[in-house]
Coordinates of N, CA, C and O in Angstrom, one line a residue:
M26 N -24.7 -32.8 -5.0 CA -25.1 -31.5 -4.5 C -24.9 -31.5 -2.9 O -25.5 -30.7 -2.3
D27 N -24.2 -32.5 -2.4 CA -24.1 -32.5 -1.0 C -22.9 -31.6 -0.5 O -22.9 -31.2 0.7
S28 N -22.0 -31.2 -1.4 CA -20.9 -30.4 -1.0 C -21.3 -28.9 -0.9 O -22.3 -28.5 -1.7
Q29 N -20.6 -28.1 -0.2 CA -20.9 -26.7 -0.2 C -20.0 -26.0 -1.3 O -18.8 -26.2 -1.4
P30 N -20.7 -25.2 -2.2 CA -19.9 -24.6 -3.3 C -18.9 -23.6 -2.7 O -19.0 -23.2 -1.6
V31 N -17.8 -23.4 -3.5 CA -16.7 -22.5 -3.1 C -17.0 -21.2 -3.6 O -17.4 -21.0 -4.8
L32 N -16.9 -20.1 -2.8 CA -17.1 -18.7 -3.2 C -15.7 -18.2 -3.7 O -14.7 -18.5 -3.0
R33 N -15.7 -17.4 -4.8 CA -14.5 -16.8 -5.2 C -14.8 -15.6 -6.1 O -15.9 -15.5 -6.6
S34 N -13.8 -14.7 -6.2 CA -13.9 -13.6 -7.1 C -13.9 -14.1 -8.5 O -13.3 -15.0 -8.9
A35 N -14.7 -13.3 -9.3 CA -14.8 -13.7 -10.8 C -13.8 -12.8 -11.5 O -13.5 -11.6 -11.1
G36 N -13.2 -13.3 -12.6 CA -12.4 -12.6 -13.4 C -12.9 -12.6 -14.9 O -14.0 -13.2 -15.1
S37 N -12.1 -12.0 -15.8 CA -12.7 -12.0 -17.2 C -13.0 -13.4 -17.7 O -13.8 -13.6 -18.6
Q38 N -12.2 -14.4 -17.3 CA -12.4 -15.8 -17.8 C -13.8 -16.3 -17.3 O -14.3 -17.3 -17.9
D39 N -14.4 -15.7 -16.4 CA -15.7 -16.1 -15.9 C -16.9 -15.4 -16.5 O -18.0 -15.7 -16.2
I40 N -16.6 -14.5 -17.5 CA -17.7 -13.8 -18.1 C -18.8 -14.7 -18.7 O -20.0 -14.5 -18.5
P41 N -18.4 -15.8 -19.4 CA -19.5 -16.7 -19.9 C -20.4 -17.2 -18.8 O -21.6 -17.3 -19.0
S42 N -19.8 -17.6 -17.6 CA -20.7 -18.0 -16.5 C -21.6 -16.9 -16.1 O -22.8 -17.1 -15.7
L43 N -21.1 -15.7 -15.9 CA -21.9 -14.6 -15.4 C -23.0 -14.3 -16.4 O -24.1 -14.0 -16.0
V44 N -22.7 -14.3 -17.8 CA -23.7 -14.1 -18.8 C -24.8 -15.2 -18.7 O -26.0 -14.9 -18.8
E45 N -24.4 -16.5 -18.6 CA -25.4 -17.5 -18.7 C -26.4 -17.5 -17.5 O -27.5 -17.6 -17.6
L46 N -25.8 -17.2 -16.3 CA -26.7 -17.1 -15.1 C -27.6 -15.8 -15.2 O -28.8 -15.8 -14.8
R47 N -27.1 -14.7 -15.8 CA -27.9 -13.5 -15.9 C -29.0 -13.9 -17.0 O -30.2 -13.5 -16.8
L48 N -28.7 -14.6 -18.0 CA -29.8 -15.0 -19.0 C -30.8 -16.0 -18.3 O -32.0 -15.8 -18.6
E49 N -30.3 -16.8 -17.4 CA -31.3 -17.7 -16.7 C -32.3 -16.8 -15.9 O -33.5 -17.0 -15.9
F50 N -31.7 -15.8 -15.3 CA -32.5 -14.9 -14.4 C -33.6 -14.2 -15.3 O -34.7 -14.1 -15.0
M51 N -33.1 -13.7 -16.5 CA -33.9 -12.9 -17.4 C -35.0 -13.9 -18.0 O -36.2 -13.4 -18.1
R52 N -34.8 -15.1 -18.1 CA -35.8 -16.0 -18.7 C -36.9 -16.1 -17.6 O -38.1 -16.2 -18.0
I53 N -36.5 -16.2 -16.3 CA -37.6 -16.2 -15.3 C -38.4 -14.9 -15.3 O -39.6 -14.9 -15.2
V54 N -37.7 -13.8 -15.2 CA -38.3 -12.5 -15.1 C -39.2 -12.3 -16.4 O -40.3 -11.7 -16.2
K55 N -38.8 -12.8 -17.5 CA -39.6 -12.5 -18.7 C -40.5 -13.7 -19.1 O -40.8 -14.0 -20.2
D56 N -40.8 -14.5 -18.1 CA -41.7 -15.6 -18.2 C -41.3 -16.6 -19.2 O -42.1 -17.1 -20.1
G57 N -40.0 -16.9 -19.3 CA -39.5 -18.0 -20.1 C -39.0 -17.6 -21.5 O -38.3 -18.4 -22.2
G58 N -39.2 -16.4 -21.9 CA -38.8 -16.0 -23.3 C -38.0 -14.7 -23.3 O -38.5 -13.7 -22.8
I59 N -36.9 -14.8 -23.9 CA -36.1 -13.6 -24.2 C -36.1 -13.3 -25.7 O -35.5 -14.1 -26.3
P60 N -36.7 -12.3 -26.1 CA -36.6 -12.0 -27.6 C -35.2 -11.8 -28.0 O -34.4 -11.1 -27.2
N61 N -34.8 -12.3 -29.1 CA -33.4 -12.2 -29.5 C -32.3 -12.6 -28.5 O -31.5 -11.7 -28.1
E62 N -32.4 -13.8 -28.0 CA -31.5 -14.2 -26.9 C -30.0 -14.1 -27.3 O -29.2 -13.7 -26.5
D63 N -29.7 -14.3 -28.5 CA -28.3 -14.2 -29.0 C -27.8 -12.7 -28.8 O -26.7 -12.5 -28.4
G64 N -28.7 -11.8 -29.2 CA -28.4 -10.4 -29.0 C -28.1 -10.0 -27.6 O -27.3 -9.3 -27.3
W65 N -29.1 -10.6 -26.7 CA -28.9 -10.3 -25.3 C -27.5 -10.9 -24.8 O -26.8 -10.2 -24.0
R66 N -27.2 -12.1 -25.2 CA -25.9 -12.7 -24.8 C -24.8 -11.8 -25.3 O -23.9 -11.6 -24.4
Q67 N -24.8 -11.4 -26.5 CA -23.6 -10.6 -27.0 C -23.6 -9.3 -26.2 O -22.5 -8.8 -25.9
G68 N -24.7 -8.6 -26.0 CA -24.8 -7.4 -25.2 C -24.2 -7.6 -23.8 O -23.5 -6.8 -23.3
L69 N -24.7 -8.7 -23.2 CA -24.1 -8.9 -21.8 C -22.7 -9.2 -21.7 O -22.0 -8.7 -20.9
E70 N -22.2 -9.9 -22.7 CA -20.7 -10.2 -22.8 C -20.0 -8.9 -22.9 O -19.0 -8.7 -22.3
A71 N -20.4 -8.1 -23.8 CA -19.8 -6.8 -24.1 C -19.8 -5.9 -22.8 O -18.8 -5.3 -22.4
Y72 N -21.0 -5.9 -22.1 CA -21.1 -5.1 -20.9 C -20.2 -5.6 -19.8 O -19.4 -4.8 -19.3
F73 N -20.2 -6.9 -19.5 CA -19.3 -7.4 -18.5 C -17.8 -7.2 -18.9 O -17.0 -6.8 -18.0
C74 N -17.5 -7.4 -20.1 CA -16.1 -7.2 -20.5 C -15.6 -5.7 -20.3 O -14.6 -5.4 -19.8
A75 N -16.5 -4.8 -20.8 CA -16.1 -3.4 -20.7 C -16.0 -2.9 -19.3 O -15.0 -2.2 -18.9
W76 N -17.1 -3.2 -18.4 CA -17.0 -2.7 -17.1 C -15.9 -3.3 -16.2 O -15.3 -2.7 -15.4
M77 N -15.6 -4.6 -16.5 CA -14.5 -5.3 -15.7 C -13.2 -4.7 -16.2 O -12.4 -4.5 -15.4
A78 N -13.0 -4.5 -17.5 CA -11.7 -4.0 -18.0 C -11.4 -2.6 -17.4 O -10.3 -2.3 -17.2
R79 N -12.5 -1.8 -17.2 CA -12.3 -0.5 -16.6 C -12.2 -0.5 -15.1 O -11.9 0.5 -14.4
G80 N -12.3 -1.7 -14.5 CA -12.2 -1.9 -13.1 C -13.4 -1.4 -12.3 O -13.3 -1.1 -11.1
R81 N -14.5 -1.3 -13.0 CA -15.7 -0.7 -12.4 C -16.8 -1.7 -12.2 O -17.9 -1.4 -11.8
L82 N -16.5 -3.0 -12.4 CA -17.3 -4.1 -12.1 C -16.6 -5.2 -11.4 O -15.6 -5.7 -11.9
K83 N -17.1 -5.6 -10.2 CA -16.5 -6.7 -9.5 C -17.6 -7.8 -9.4 O -18.8 -7.4 -9.1
A84 N -17.2 -9.0 -9.5 CA -18.3 -10.1 -9.4 C -17.7 -11.3 -8.6 O -16.5 -11.4 -8.5
W85 N -18.6 -12.0 -8.1 CA -18.3 -13.3 -7.3 C -19.1 -14.4 -7.8 O -20.2 -14.2 -8.3
L86 N -18.6 -15.6 -7.6 CA -19.3 -16.8 -8.1 C -19.3 -17.8 -6.9 O -18.4 -17.8 -6.0
A87 N -20.3 -18.7 -6.9 CA -20.3 -19.8 -6.1 C -20.2 -21.0 -7.1 O -21.0 -21.1 -8.0
Q88 N -19.1 -21.8 -6.8 CA -18.9 -22.9 -7.8 C -19.0 -24.3 -7.1 O -18.4 -24.5 -6.0
D89 N -19.7 -25.2 -7.7 CA -19.7 -26.6 -7.3 C -18.9 -27.4 -8.3 O -19.4 -27.6 -9.4
E90 N -17.7 -27.7 -8.0 CA -16.7 -28.3 -8.9 C -16.6 -27.3 -10.1 O -16.2 -26.2 -9.8
A91 N -16.9 -27.7 -11.3 CA -16.7 -26.7 -12.4 C -18.0 -25.9 -12.8 O -17.9 -25.1 -13.7
Q92 N -19.1 -26.2 -12.1 CA -20.3 -25.5 -12.4 C -20.6 -24.3 -11.5 O -20.5 -24.4 -10.3
T93 N -20.8 -23.2 -12.1 CA -21.2 -22.0 -11.4 C -22.7 -22.1 -11.1 O -23.5 -22.3 -11.9
V94 N -23.0 -22.0 -9.8 CA -24.4 -22.2 -9.3 C -25.0 -20.9 -8.7 O -26.2 -20.8 -8.5
A95 N -24.2 -19.8 -8.5 CA -24.7 -18.6 -8.0 C -23.7 -17.5 -8.4 O -22.5 -17.7 -8.5
T96 N -24.2 -16.3 -8.5 CA -23.4 -15.1 -8.9 C -23.9 -13.8 -8.1 O -25.1 -13.8 -7.7
A97 N -23.1 -12.8 -8.0 CA -23.4 -11.5 -7.6 C -22.4 -10.6 -8.2 O -21.2 -10.9 -8.3
A98 N -22.8 -9.3 -8.5 CA -21.9 -8.4 -9.1 C -22.1 -7.0 -8.4 O -23.2 -6.7 -8.0
L99 N -21.0 -6.2 -8.4 CA -21.1 -4.8 -7.9 C -20.5 -3.9 -8.9 O -19.3 -4.0 -9.3
R100 N -21.3 -3.0 -9.4 CA -20.8 -2.0 -10.4 C -20.6 -0.6 -9.6 O -21.4 -0.3 -8.8
L101 N -19.5 0.0 -9.9 CA -19.1 1.2 -9.2 C -19.6 2.4 -10.1 O -19.2 2.5 -11.2
D102 N -20.4 3.2 -9.4 CA -21.0 4.4 -10.2 C -20.7 5.6 -9.4 O -20.8 5.7 -8.2
R103 N -20.4 6.7 -10.2 CA -20.3 8.1 -9.7 C -21.7 8.6 -9.5 O -22.5 8.5 -10.4
P104 N -22.0 9.2 -8.4 CA -23.4 9.7 -8.2 C -23.5 10.9 -9.2 O -22.6 11.7 -9.4
R105 N -24.7 11.0 -9.7 CA -25.0 12.0 -10.7 C -25.3 13.4 -10.1 O -24.9 14.4 -10.6
K106 N -26.1 13.4 -9.0 CA -26.5 14.7 -8.4 C -25.6 15.2 -7.4 O -25.6 16.5 -7.2
D107 N -24.9 14.4 -6.7 CA -24.0 14.9 -5.7 C -22.7 14.2 -5.7 O -22.4 13.3 -4.9
P108 N -21.8 14.7 -6.7 CA -20.5 14.0 -6.9 C -19.6 14.1 -5.6 O -18.7 13.3 -5.4
G109 N -19.8 15.0 -4.7 CA -19.0 15.1 -3.4 C -19.3 14.0 -2.5 O -18.6 13.8 -1.5
R110 N -20.5 13.3 -2.7 CA -20.9 12.3 -1.8 C -19.9 11.0 -1.8 O -19.9 10.3 -0.9
G111 N -19.3 10.8 -2.8 CA -18.6 9.5 -3.1 C -19.3 8.6 -4.0 O -20.3 9.0 -4.5
W112 N -18.6 7.5 -4.2 CA -19.1 6.6 -5.2 C -20.2 5.7 -4.6 O -20.2 5.4 -3.5
D113 N -21.2 5.3 -5.5 CA -22.2 4.4 -5.2 C -21.9 3.0 -5.7 O -21.1 2.9 -6.7
G114 N -22.5 2.0 -5.2 CA -22.3 0.7 -5.7 C -23.7 0.2 -6.1 O -24.7 0.4 -5.4
Y115 N -23.8 -0.3 -7.4 CA -25.0 -0.9 -7.9 C -24.9 -2.4 -7.8 O -24.0 -2.9 -8.5
V116 N -25.7 -3.1 -7.1 CA -25.7 -4.5 -6.9 C -26.5 -5.1 -8.1 O -27.7 -4.7 -8.2
M117 N -26.0 -6.1 -8.7 CA -26.7 -6.7 -9.8 C -26.3 -8.1 -10.0 O -25.3 -8.6 -9.4
S118 N -27.1 -8.8 -10.8 CA -26.8 -10.2 -11.2 C -26.6 -11.1 -10.0 O -25.8 -12.0 -9.9
V119 N -27.4 -10.8 -8.9 CA -27.5 -11.8 -7.8 C -28.5 -12.8 -8.3 O -29.7 -12.6 -8.4
Y120 N -28.0 -14.0 -8.4 CA -28.8 -15.1 -8.9 C -28.3 -16.4 -8.4 O -27.1 -16.7 -8.4
T121 N -29.2 -17.3 -8.0 CA -28.8 -18.7 -7.6 C -29.6 -19.6 -8.4 O -30.8 -19.5 -8.5
C122 N -29.0 -20.7 -9.0 CA -29.7 -21.7 -9.7 C -30.8 -22.4 -8.8 O -30.5 -22.5 -7.6
P123 N -32.0 -22.6 -9.3 CA -33.0 -23.1 -8.5 C -32.7 -24.3 -7.5 O -33.1 -24.3 -6.3
E124 N -32.0 -25.2 -8.0 CA -31.7 -26.4 -7.2 C -30.6 -26.1 -6.1 O -30.5 -26.9 -5.2
W125 N -30.1 -24.9 -6.1 CA -29.1 -24.5 -5.0 C -29.7 -23.4 -4.1 O -29.0 -23.0 -3.2
R126 N -31.0 -23.1 -4.2 CA -31.5 -22.1 -3.4 C -31.7 -22.5 -2.0 O -31.8 -23.7 -1.7
H127 N -31.8 -21.6 -1.1 CA -32.1 -21.7 0.3 C -31.0 -22.5 1.1 O -31.2 -23.3 1.9
R128 N -29.8 -22.2 0.6 CA -28.6 -22.8 1.2 C -27.6 -21.7 1.7 O -26.5 -22.0 2.1
G129 N -28.1 -20.5 1.6 CA -27.2 -19.3 2.1 C -26.2 -18.8 1.1 O -25.4 -18.0 1.4
L130 N -26.3 -19.2 -0.2 CA -25.3 -18.8 -1.2 C -25.5 -17.3 -1.5 O -24.6 -16.5 -1.6
A131 N -26.8 -16.9 -1.8 CA -27.0 -15.4 -2.1 C -26.6 -14.6 -0.8 O -25.9 -13.5 -1.1
R132 N -26.9 -15.0 0.3 CA -26.4 -14.2 1.5 C -24.9 -14.2 1.6 O -24.4 -13.1 1.9
A133 N -24.2 -15.3 1.3 CA -22.8 -15.3 1.4 C -22.1 -14.4 0.3 O -21.3 -13.7 0.6
L134 N -22.8 -14.5 -0.9 CA -22.3 -13.6 -2.0 C -22.5 -12.1 -1.7 O -21.7 -11.3 -1.9
M135 N -23.7 -11.8 -1.1 CA -24.0 -10.4 -0.7 C -23.0 -10.0 0.4 O -22.6 -8.8 0.4
G136 N -22.6 -10.9 1.3 CA -21.6 -10.6 2.2 C -20.3 -10.1 1.5 O -19.6 -9.2 2.0
Q137 N -19.9 -10.8 0.4 CA -18.7 -10.4 -0.3 C -18.9 -9.0 -0.9 O -18.0 -8.2 -0.9
V138 N -20.1 -8.7 -1.5 CA -20.4 -7.5 -2.1 C -20.3 -6.3 -1.0 O -19.7 -5.3 -1.2
I139 N -20.9 -6.5 0.1 CA -20.9 -5.5 1.2 C -19.5 -5.3 1.8 O -19.1 -4.2 2.0
Q140 N -18.8 -6.4 1.9 CA -17.4 -6.3 2.4 C -16.6 -5.4 1.4 O -15.8 -4.5 1.8
E141 N -16.7 -5.7 0.1 CA -16.0 -4.9 -0.9 C -16.5 -3.4 -0.9 O -15.6 -2.5 -1.0
A142 N -17.8 -3.2 -0.8 CA -18.3 -1.8 -0.7 C -17.6 -1.1 0.4 O -17.2 0.1 0.3
S143 N -17.6 -1.7 1.6 CA -16.9 -1.1 2.8 C -15.5 -0.8 2.5 O -15.0 0.2 2.8
A144 N -14.8 -1.8 2.0 CA -13.3 -1.6 1.7 C -13.1 -0.5 0.7 O -12.0 0.2 0.9
L145 N -13.9 -0.3 -0.2 CA -13.8 0.7 -1.3 C -14.3 2.1 -0.8 O -14.1 3.1 -1.5
G146 N -14.9 2.1 0.4 CA -15.4 3.4 0.9 C -16.6 3.9 0.1 O -16.9 5.1 0.1
L147 N -17.5 3.0 -0.4 CA -18.6 3.5 -1.2 C -19.6 4.1 -0.2 O -19.7 3.8 1.0
A148 N -20.3 5.1 -0.8 CA -21.3 5.9 0.0 C -22.6 5.1 0.3 O -23.2 5.2 1.4
R149 N -22.9 4.2 -0.6 CA -24.1 3.4 -0.5 C -24.2 2.3 -1.5 O -23.5 2.3 -2.5
L150 N -25.0 1.4 -1.3 CA -25.4 0.3 -2.3 C -26.8 0.5 -2.6 O -27.7 0.8 -1.8
V151 N -27.1 0.3 -4.0 CA -28.4 0.4 -4.5 C -28.7 -0.9 -5.3 O -27.8 -1.4 -6.0
L152 N -29.9 -1.3 -5.3 CA -30.3 -2.6 -6.1 C -31.8 -2.5 -6.4 O -32.6 -1.8 -5.8
H153 N -32.1 -3.2 -7.4 CA -33.5 -3.5 -7.8 C -33.9 -4.9 -7.4 O -33.4 -5.8 -8.0
P154 N -34.8 -5.0 -6.4 CA -35.1 -6.3 -5.9 C -36.2 -7.0 -6.7 O -36.9 -6.3 -7.4
T155 N -36.3 -8.3 -6.6 CA -37.4 -9.0 -7.2 C -38.3 -9.3 -5.9 O -37.8 -9.3 -4.8
P156 N -39.6 -9.7 -6.1 CA -40.3 -10.1 -5.0 C -39.7 -11.2 -4.2 O -39.8 -11.1 -2.9
A157 N -39.1 -12.1 -4.9 CA -38.5 -13.3 -4.1 C -37.2 -12.9 -3.3 O -36.9 -13.6 -2.4
S158 N -36.6 -11.8 -3.7 CA -35.4 -11.4 -2.9 C -35.6 -10.4 -1.8 O -34.6 -10.1 -1.1
L159 N -36.8 -9.8 -1.7 CA -37.1 -8.8 -0.7 C -36.7 -9.2 0.7 O -36.0 -8.4 1.5
S160 N -37.0 -10.4 1.1 CA -36.7 -10.8 2.6 C -35.2 -10.8 2.7 O -34.7 -10.4 3.8
L161 N -34.4 -11.3 1.8 CA -33.0 -11.4 1.9 C -32.4 -10.0 2.1 O -31.7 -9.6 3.1
Y162 N -32.8 -9.1 1.2 CA -32.2 -7.7 1.2 C -32.7 -6.9 2.5 O -31.9 -6.2 3.1
T163 N -33.9 -7.2 2.9 CA -34.4 -6.5 4.1 C -33.6 -7.0 5.3 O -33.2 -6.3 6.2
S164 N -33.3 -8.3 5.4 CA -32.6 -8.9 6.5 C -31.2 -8.4 6.5 O -30.5 -8.3 7.6
L165 N -30.6 -7.9 5.4 CA -29.2 -7.4 5.3 C -29.2 -5.8 5.7 O -28.2 -5.3 5.7
G166 N -30.4 -5.3 5.9 CA -30.5 -3.8 6.2 C -30.9 -2.9 5.1 O -31.0 -1.7 5.2
F167 N -31.1 -3.4 3.9 CA -31.5 -2.6 2.8 C -32.9 -2.1 3.1 O -33.8 -2.8 3.6
R168 N -33.2 -0.9 2.6 CA -34.5 -0.3 2.8 C -35.1 0.2 1.5 O -34.3 0.7 0.7
P169 N -36.4 0.1 1.4 CA -37.0 0.5 0.1 C -36.9 2.0 -0.1 O -36.9 2.8 0.9
F170 N -36.7 2.4 -1.3 CA -36.7 3.9 -1.7 C -37.1 3.9 -3.2 O -36.4 3.5 -4.0
R171 N -38.3 4.4 -3.4 CA -39.0 4.4 -4.7 C -39.0 3.0 -5.2 O -39.5 2.1 -4.6
Q172 N -38.4 2.7 -6.4 CA -38.3 1.4 -7.0 C -37.1 0.6 -6.6 O -36.9 -0.5 -7.2
V173 N -36.2 1.1 -5.8 CA -35.0 0.4 -5.5 C -34.9 0.2 -4.0 O -35.8 0.6 -3.2
M174 N -33.9 -0.5 -3.6 CA -33.5 -0.6 -2.1 C -32.1 -0.1 -2.0 O -31.3 -0.2 -2.9
I175 N -31.9 0.5 -0.8 CA -30.6 1.2 -0.5 C -30.1 0.7 0.9 O -30.8 0.5 1.8
L176 N -28.7 0.5 0.8 CA -28.1 0.3 2.1 C -27.0 1.3 2.2 O -26.1 1.4 1.4
G177 N -27.1 2.2 3.2 CA -26.1 3.2 3.5 C -24.9 2.7 4.1 O -24.9 1.7 4.8
K178 N -23.7 3.4 3.9 CA -22.4 2.9 4.4 C -22.4 2.7 5.8 O -21.7 1.9 6.4
E179 N -23.2 3.4 6.6 CA -23.2 3.3 8.1 C -23.8 1.9 8.5 O -23.6 1.5 9.6
K180 N -24.5 1.2 7.5 CA -25.0 -0.1 7.8 C -24.2 -1.3 7.3 O -24.5 -2.4 7.4
F181 N -23.1 -1.0 6.6 CA -22.3 -2.0 5.9 C -21.8 -3.0 7.0 O -21.9 -4.3 6.8
H182 N -21.2 -2.6 8.1 CA -20.7 -3.5 9.2 C -21.9 -4.3 9.8 O -21.7 -5.5 9.9
E183 N -23.0 -3.7 10.0 CA -24.1 -4.4 10.6 C -24.5 -5.5 9.7 O -24.8 -6.7 10.1
A184 N -24.6 -5.3 8.4 CA -25.0 -6.3 7.4 C -24.1 -7.5 7.3 O -24.5 -8.6 6.9
Q185 N -22.8 -7.3 7.7 CA -21.8 -8.4 7.6 C -21.9 -9.2 8.9 O -21.3 -10.3 8.9
D186 N -22.5 -8.8 10.0 CA -22.5 -9.5 11.2 C -23.5 -10.7 11.1 O -24.5 -10.7 10.4

């Protein structure tokens, strides 16, 4: 674990890694138990496959040799209430394996997400934080709004600095 993992874009061949780390996250959120874990796995595989195939989900990995140790994903959403505003990005599946935390991987992956959002001209980024992730997202410029956090496009450049 002395080397720094390599960050790269994920493709359809990486869906099993995206699914496994999402399941790891869900086990923590659900206090160790996911009812019908095989059903969750199949549902997540179908979800990632469908959204990636449509070009509406982009994901990134941090890999140490062949092991994926962190992930982040960006889903492209049309706004429901104000279609003239432009597309939104929903940030999801930001997860770092416990033994790799506090090394800047989530921040680096979020940098990739924000850079992509800027390049795509998204209107804003939205995410559902966990208590453990609040300080990271706040430091990147996300602000609370109801049950989510939002980063407006005017802040994309600041968040990358």
